[in-house]
mmCIF file of C-alpha atoms in Angstrom:
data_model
loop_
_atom_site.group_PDB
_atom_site.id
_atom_site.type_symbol
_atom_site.label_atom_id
_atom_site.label_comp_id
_atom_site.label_asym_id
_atom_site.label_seq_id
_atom_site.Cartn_x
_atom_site.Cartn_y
_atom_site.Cartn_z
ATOM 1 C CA UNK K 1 51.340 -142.728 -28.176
ATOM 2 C CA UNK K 2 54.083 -140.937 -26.573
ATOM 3 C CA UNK K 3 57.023 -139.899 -28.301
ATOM 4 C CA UNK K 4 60.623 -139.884 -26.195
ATOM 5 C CA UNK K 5 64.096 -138.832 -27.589
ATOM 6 C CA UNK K 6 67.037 -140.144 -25.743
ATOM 7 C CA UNK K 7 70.114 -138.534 -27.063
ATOM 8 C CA UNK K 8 71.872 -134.887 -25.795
ATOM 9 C CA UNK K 9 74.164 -132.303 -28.283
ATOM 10 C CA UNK K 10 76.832 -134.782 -27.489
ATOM 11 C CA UNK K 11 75.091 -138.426 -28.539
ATOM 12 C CA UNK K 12 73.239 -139.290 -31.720
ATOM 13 C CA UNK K 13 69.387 -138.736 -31.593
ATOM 14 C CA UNK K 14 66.792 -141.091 -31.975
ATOM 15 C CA UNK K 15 63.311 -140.998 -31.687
ATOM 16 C CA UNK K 16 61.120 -143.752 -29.517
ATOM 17 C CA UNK K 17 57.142 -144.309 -29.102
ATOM 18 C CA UNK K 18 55.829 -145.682 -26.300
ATOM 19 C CA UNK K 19 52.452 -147.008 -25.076
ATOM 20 C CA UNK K 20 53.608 -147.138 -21.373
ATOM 21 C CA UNK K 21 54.640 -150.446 -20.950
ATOM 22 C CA UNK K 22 58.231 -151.823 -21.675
ATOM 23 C CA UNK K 23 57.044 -154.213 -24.376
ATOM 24 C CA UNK K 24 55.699 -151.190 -26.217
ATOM 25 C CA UNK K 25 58.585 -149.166 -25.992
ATOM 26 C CA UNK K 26 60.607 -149.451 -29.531
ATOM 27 C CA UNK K 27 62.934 -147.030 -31.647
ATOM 28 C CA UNK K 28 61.218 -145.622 -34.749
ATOM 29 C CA UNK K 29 64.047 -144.134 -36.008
ATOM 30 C CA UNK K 30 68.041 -143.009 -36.119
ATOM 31 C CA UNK K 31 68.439 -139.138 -36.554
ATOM 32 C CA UNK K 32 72.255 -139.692 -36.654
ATOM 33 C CA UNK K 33 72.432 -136.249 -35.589
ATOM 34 C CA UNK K 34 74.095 -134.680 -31.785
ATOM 35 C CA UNK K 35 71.005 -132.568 -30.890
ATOM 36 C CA UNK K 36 67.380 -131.618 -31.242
ATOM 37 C CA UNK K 37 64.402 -131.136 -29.287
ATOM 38 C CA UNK K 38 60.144 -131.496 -29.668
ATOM 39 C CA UNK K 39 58.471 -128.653 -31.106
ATOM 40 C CA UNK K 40 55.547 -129.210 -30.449
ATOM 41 C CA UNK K 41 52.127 -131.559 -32.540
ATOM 42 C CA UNK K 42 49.697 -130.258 -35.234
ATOM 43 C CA UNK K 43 46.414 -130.879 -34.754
ATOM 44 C CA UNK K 44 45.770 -134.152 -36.701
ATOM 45 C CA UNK K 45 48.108 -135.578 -33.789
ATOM 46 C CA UNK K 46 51.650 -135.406 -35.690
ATOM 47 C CA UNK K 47 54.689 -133.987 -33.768
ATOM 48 C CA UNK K 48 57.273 -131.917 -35.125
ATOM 49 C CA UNK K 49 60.686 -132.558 -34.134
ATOM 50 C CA UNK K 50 63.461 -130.080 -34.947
ATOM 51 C CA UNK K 51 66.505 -132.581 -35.440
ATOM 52 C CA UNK K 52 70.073 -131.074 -36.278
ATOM 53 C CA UNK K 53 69.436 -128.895 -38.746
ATOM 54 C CA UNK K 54 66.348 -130.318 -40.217
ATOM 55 C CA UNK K 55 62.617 -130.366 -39.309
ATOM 56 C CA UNK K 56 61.045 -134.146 -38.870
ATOM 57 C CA UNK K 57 56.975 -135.125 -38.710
ATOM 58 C CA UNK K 58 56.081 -138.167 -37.475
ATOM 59 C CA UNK K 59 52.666 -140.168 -36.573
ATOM 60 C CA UNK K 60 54.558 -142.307 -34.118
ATOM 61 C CA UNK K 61 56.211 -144.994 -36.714
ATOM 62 C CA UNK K 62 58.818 -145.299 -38.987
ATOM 63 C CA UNK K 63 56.718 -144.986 -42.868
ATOM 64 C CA UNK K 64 54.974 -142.309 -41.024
ATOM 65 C CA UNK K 65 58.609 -140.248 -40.519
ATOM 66 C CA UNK K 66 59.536 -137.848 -43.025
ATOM 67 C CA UNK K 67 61.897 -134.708 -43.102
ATOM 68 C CA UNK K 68 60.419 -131.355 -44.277
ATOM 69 C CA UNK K 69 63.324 -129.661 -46.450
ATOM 70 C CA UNK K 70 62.996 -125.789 -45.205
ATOM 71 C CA UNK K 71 65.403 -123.892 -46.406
ATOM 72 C CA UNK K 72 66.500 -122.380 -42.415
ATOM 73 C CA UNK K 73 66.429 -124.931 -39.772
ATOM 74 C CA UNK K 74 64.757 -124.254 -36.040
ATOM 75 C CA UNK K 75 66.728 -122.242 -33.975
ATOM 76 C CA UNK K 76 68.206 -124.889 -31.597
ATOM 77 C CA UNK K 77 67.219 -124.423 -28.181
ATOM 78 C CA UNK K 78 64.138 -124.242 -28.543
ATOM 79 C CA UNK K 79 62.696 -120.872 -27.417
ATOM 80 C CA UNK K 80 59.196 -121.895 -27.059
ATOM 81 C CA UNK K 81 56.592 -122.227 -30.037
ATOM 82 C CA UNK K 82 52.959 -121.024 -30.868
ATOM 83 C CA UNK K 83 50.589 -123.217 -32.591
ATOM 84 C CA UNK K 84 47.692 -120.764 -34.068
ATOM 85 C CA UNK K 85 45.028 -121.719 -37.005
ATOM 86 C CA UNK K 86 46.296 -125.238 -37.294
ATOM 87 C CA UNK K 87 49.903 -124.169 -38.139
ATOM 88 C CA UNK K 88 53.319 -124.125 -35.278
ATOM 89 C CA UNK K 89 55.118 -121.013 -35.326
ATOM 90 C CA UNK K 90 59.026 -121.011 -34.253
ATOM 91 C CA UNK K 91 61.660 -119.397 -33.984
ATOM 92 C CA UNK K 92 64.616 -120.443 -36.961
ATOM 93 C CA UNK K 93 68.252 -119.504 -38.086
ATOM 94 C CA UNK K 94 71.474 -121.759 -37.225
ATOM 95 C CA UNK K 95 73.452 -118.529 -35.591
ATOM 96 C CA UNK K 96 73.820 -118.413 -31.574
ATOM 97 C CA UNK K 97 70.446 -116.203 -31.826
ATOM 98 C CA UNK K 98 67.425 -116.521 -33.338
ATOM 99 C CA UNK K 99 66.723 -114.193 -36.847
ATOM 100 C CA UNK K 100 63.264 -115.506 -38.143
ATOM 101 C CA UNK K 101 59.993 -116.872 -36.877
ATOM 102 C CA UNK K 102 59.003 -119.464 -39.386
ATOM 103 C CA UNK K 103 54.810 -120.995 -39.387
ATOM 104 C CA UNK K 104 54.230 -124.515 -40.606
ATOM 105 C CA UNK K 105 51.616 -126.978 -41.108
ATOM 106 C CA UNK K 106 53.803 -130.176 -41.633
ATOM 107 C CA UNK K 107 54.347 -130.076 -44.880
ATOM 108 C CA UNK K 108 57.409 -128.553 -46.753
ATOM 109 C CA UNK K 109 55.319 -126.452 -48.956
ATOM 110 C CA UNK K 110 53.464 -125.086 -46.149
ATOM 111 C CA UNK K 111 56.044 -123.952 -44.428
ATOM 112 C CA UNK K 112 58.033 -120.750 -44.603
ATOM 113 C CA UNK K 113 59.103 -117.433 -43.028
ATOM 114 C CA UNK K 114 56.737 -114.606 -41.314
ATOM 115 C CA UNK K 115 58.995 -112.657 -40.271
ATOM 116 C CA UNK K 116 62.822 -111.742 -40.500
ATOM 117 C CA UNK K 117 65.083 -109.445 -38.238
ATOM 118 C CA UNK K 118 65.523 -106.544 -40.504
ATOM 119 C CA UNK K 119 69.377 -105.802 -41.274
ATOM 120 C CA UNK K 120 71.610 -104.260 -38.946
ATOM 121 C CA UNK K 121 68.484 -104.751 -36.077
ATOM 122 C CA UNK K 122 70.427 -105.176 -32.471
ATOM 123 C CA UNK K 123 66.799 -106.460 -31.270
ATOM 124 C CA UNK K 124 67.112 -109.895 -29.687
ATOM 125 C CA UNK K 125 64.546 -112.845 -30.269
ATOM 126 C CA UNK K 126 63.679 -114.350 -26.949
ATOM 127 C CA UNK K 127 60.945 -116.557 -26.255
ATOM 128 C CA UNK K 128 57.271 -117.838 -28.206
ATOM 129 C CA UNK K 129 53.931 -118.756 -27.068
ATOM 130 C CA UNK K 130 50.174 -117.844 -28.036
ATOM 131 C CA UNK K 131 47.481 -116.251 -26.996
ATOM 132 C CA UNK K 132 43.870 -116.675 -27.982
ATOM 133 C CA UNK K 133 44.491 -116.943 -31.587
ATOM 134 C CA UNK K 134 47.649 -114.320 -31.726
ATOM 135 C CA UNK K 135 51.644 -115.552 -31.519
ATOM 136 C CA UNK K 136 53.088 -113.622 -29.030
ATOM 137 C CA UNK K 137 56.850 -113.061 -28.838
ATOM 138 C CA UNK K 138 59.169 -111.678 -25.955
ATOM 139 C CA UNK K 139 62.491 -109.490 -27.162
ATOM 140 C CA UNK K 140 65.212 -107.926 -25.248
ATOM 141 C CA UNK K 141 67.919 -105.475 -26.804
ATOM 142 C CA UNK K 142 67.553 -102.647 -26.607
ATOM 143 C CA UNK K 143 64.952 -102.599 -24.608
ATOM 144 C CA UNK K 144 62.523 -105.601 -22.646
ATOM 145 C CA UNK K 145 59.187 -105.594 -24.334
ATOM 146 C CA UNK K 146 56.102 -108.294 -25.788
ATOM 147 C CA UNK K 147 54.793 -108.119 -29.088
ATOM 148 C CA UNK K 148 52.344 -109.837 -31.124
ATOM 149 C CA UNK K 149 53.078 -111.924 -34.663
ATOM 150 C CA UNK K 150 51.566 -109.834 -37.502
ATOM 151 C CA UNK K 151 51.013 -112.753 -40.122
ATOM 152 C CA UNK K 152 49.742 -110.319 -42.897
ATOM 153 C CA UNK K 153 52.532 -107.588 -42.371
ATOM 154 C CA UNK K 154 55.358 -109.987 -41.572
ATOM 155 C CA UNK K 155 55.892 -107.540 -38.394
ATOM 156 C CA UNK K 156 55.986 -107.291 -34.829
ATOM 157 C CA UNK K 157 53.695 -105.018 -33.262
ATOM 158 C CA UNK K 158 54.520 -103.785 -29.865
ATOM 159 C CA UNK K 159 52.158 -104.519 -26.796
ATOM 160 C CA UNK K 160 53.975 -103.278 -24.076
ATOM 161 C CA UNK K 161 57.772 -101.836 -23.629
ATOM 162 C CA UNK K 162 60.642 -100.879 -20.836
ATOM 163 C CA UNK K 163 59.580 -104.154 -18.994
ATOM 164 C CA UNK K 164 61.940 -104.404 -15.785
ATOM 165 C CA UNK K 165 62.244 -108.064 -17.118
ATOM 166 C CA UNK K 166 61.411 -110.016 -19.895
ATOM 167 C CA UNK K 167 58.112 -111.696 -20.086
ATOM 168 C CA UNK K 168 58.912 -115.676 -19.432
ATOM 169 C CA UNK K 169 56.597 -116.602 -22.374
ATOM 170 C CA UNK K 170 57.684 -120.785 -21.487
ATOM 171 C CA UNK K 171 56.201 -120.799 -18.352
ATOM 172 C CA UNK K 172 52.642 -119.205 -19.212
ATOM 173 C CA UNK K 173 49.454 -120.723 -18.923
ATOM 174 C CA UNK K 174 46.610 -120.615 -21.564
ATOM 175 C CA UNK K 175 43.102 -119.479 -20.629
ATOM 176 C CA UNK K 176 40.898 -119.899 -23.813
ATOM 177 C CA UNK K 177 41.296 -115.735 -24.592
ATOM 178 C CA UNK K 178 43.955 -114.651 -22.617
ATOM 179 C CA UNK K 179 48.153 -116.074 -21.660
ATOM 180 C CA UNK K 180 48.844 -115.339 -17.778
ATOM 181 C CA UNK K 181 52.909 -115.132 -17.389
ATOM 182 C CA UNK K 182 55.527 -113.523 -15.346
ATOM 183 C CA UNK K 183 57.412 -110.924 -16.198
ATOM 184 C CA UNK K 184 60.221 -110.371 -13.176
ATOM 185 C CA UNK K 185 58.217 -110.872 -10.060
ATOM 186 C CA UNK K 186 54.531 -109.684 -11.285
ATOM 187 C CA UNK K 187 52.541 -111.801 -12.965
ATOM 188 C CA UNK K 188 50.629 -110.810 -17.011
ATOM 189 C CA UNK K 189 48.327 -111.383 -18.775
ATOM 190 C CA UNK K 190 47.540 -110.529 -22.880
ATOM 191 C CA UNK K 191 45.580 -111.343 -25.577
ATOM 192 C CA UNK K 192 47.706 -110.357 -28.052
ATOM 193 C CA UNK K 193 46.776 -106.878 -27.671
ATOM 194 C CA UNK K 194 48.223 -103.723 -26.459
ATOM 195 C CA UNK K 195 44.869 -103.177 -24.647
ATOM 196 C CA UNK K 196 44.550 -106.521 -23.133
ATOM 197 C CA UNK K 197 48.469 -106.889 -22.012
ATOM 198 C CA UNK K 198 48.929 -105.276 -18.398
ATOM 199 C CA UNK K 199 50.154 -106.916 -15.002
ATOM 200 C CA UNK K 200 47.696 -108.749 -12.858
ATOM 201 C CA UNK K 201 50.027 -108.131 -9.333
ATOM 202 C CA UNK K 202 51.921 -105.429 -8.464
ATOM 203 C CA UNK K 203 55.315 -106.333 -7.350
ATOM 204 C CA UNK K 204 56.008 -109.272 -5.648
ATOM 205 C CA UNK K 205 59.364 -110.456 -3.285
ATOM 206 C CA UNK K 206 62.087 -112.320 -4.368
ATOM 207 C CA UNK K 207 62.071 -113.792 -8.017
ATOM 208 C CA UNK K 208 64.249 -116.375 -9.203
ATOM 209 C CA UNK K 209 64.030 -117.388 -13.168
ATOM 210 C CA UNK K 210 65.439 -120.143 -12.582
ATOM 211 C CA UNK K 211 62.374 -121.569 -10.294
ATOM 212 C CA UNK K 212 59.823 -119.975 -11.822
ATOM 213 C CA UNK K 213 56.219 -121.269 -9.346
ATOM 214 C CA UNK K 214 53.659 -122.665 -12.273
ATOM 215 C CA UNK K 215 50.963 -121.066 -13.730
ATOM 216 C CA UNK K 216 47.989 -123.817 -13.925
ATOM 217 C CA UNK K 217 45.071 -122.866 -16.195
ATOM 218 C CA UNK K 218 41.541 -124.248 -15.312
ATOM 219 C CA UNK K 219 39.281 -123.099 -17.959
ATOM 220 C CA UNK K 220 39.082 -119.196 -17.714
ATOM 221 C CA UNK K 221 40.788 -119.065 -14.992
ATOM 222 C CA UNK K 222 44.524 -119.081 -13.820
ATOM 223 C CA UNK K 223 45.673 -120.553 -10.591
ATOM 224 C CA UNK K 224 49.687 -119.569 -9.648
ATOM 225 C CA UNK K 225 51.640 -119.037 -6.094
ATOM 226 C CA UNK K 226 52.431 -115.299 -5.336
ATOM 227 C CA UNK K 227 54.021 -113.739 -2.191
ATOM 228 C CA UNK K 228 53.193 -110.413 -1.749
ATOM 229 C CA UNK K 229 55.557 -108.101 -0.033
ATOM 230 C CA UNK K 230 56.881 -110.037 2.654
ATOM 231 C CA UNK K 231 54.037 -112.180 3.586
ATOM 232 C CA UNK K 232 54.381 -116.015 3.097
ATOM 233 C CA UNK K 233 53.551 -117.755 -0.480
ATOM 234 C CA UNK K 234 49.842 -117.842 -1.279
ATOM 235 C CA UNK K 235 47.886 -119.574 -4.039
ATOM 236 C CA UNK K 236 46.267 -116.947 -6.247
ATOM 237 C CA UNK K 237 43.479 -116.895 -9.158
ATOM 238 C CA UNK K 238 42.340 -114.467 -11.578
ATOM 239 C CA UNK K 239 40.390 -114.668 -14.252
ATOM 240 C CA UNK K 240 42.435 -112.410 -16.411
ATOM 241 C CA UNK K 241 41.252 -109.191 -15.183
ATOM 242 C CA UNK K 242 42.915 -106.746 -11.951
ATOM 243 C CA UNK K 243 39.765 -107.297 -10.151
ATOM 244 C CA UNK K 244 39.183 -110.820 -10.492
ATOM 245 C CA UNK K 245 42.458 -111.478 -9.257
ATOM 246 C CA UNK K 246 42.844 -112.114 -6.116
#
């Protein structure tokens, strides 16, 4: 089944299912809310939708579509999320940026904070993904830099810092032990690691966020368009090491 929303931050919410054809295509349920957005699914196939300032599961009908009462909703846009161990981390807090990264496994006792901005921090929140089995998160203010979720600690731990740009964790693409993603006009890679996070391309031409090229992952391996220098785009591969790029 796959789950549609039609609805903006100006028109109540509501979620669909569909099975492709227009006959299959019914509303499973009102929101009554202006905005919200997918998460992203567990593994037993549920989705988590982040609706106003609540967090939704649903199995695709209406008994199976309950709200999970966590006391901070998802930060709303989303900024990316990381889905690790059979648990979605994201990014929560109703102010214009984000202040917590909260993990859950659909349920409202299994859900709850990992980390927290500590007081008076000027560091900025910016996007989520995963690596391997490690959340990564991108922050700006003062400084462009990638760190990795510490569960156990409830801290980030720094992977790599002064980064001309920072790292566009929405656009990656997931090898099984490694995320390949751009950061200005290179393209990364980590594994949640300060060892394992370096660029795979020195610098490229122009770069434009807003048109990012896609990064396709086909098993190890990571195809994505680079233009080196001046030279024309060319498809490129690595398999998440300098000299296997190419």
């Amino acid at each position: 089944t796959f789950f549609v929303e039609p609805g903006s931050f100006t028109s109540p919410l509501e979620l669909w299912a569909t099975d492709g054809t227009p006959g299959g295509t019914t509303r499973i349920v009102p929101f009554d809310v202006a905005g919200g957005e997918w998460l992203g699914r567990l593994p037993d196939g549920t989705a988590l939708v982040a609706a106003g300032r609540n967090l939704w599961r649903t199995d695709g009908t209406a008994a199976g579509t309950q709200r999970l009462n966590v006391g901070v909703p998802p930060h709303l846009p989303v900024r990316g999320t990381a889905a690790v161990g059979g648990r979605l981390y994201y990014f929560a807090g109703s102010a214009v940026q984000p202040a917590e990264i909260w993990e859950t496994d659909g349920t409202a006792a299994g859900s709850r904070a990992v980390y927290r901005l500590p007081s008076g921090s000027n560091l900025q929140l910016e996007e989520l993904a995963h690596a391997g089995a490690r959340v990564l998160v991108a922050t700006s203010s003062p400084a462009r830099a990638l760190h990795a979720l510490d569960v156990g600690t409830q801290s980030l731990v720094q992977l790599a810092a002064n980064l001309p740009d920072a790292p566009a964790l929405r656009t990656r693409a997931n090898a099984p032990e490694y995320a390949a993603f751009y950061v200005g006009a290179q393209v990364w890679r980590s594994d949640g690691t300060a060892s394992g996070t370096f660029p795979l391309t020195s610098n490229g031409s122009s770069f434009d966020s807003n048109s990012l090229d896609p990064l396709l992952a086909i098993g190890p391996r990571v195809l994505f368009a680079f233009r080196p220098g001046a030279v024309s785009r060319q498809l490129w591969v690595t398999d998440g090491s300098i000299t296997g790029t190419t």
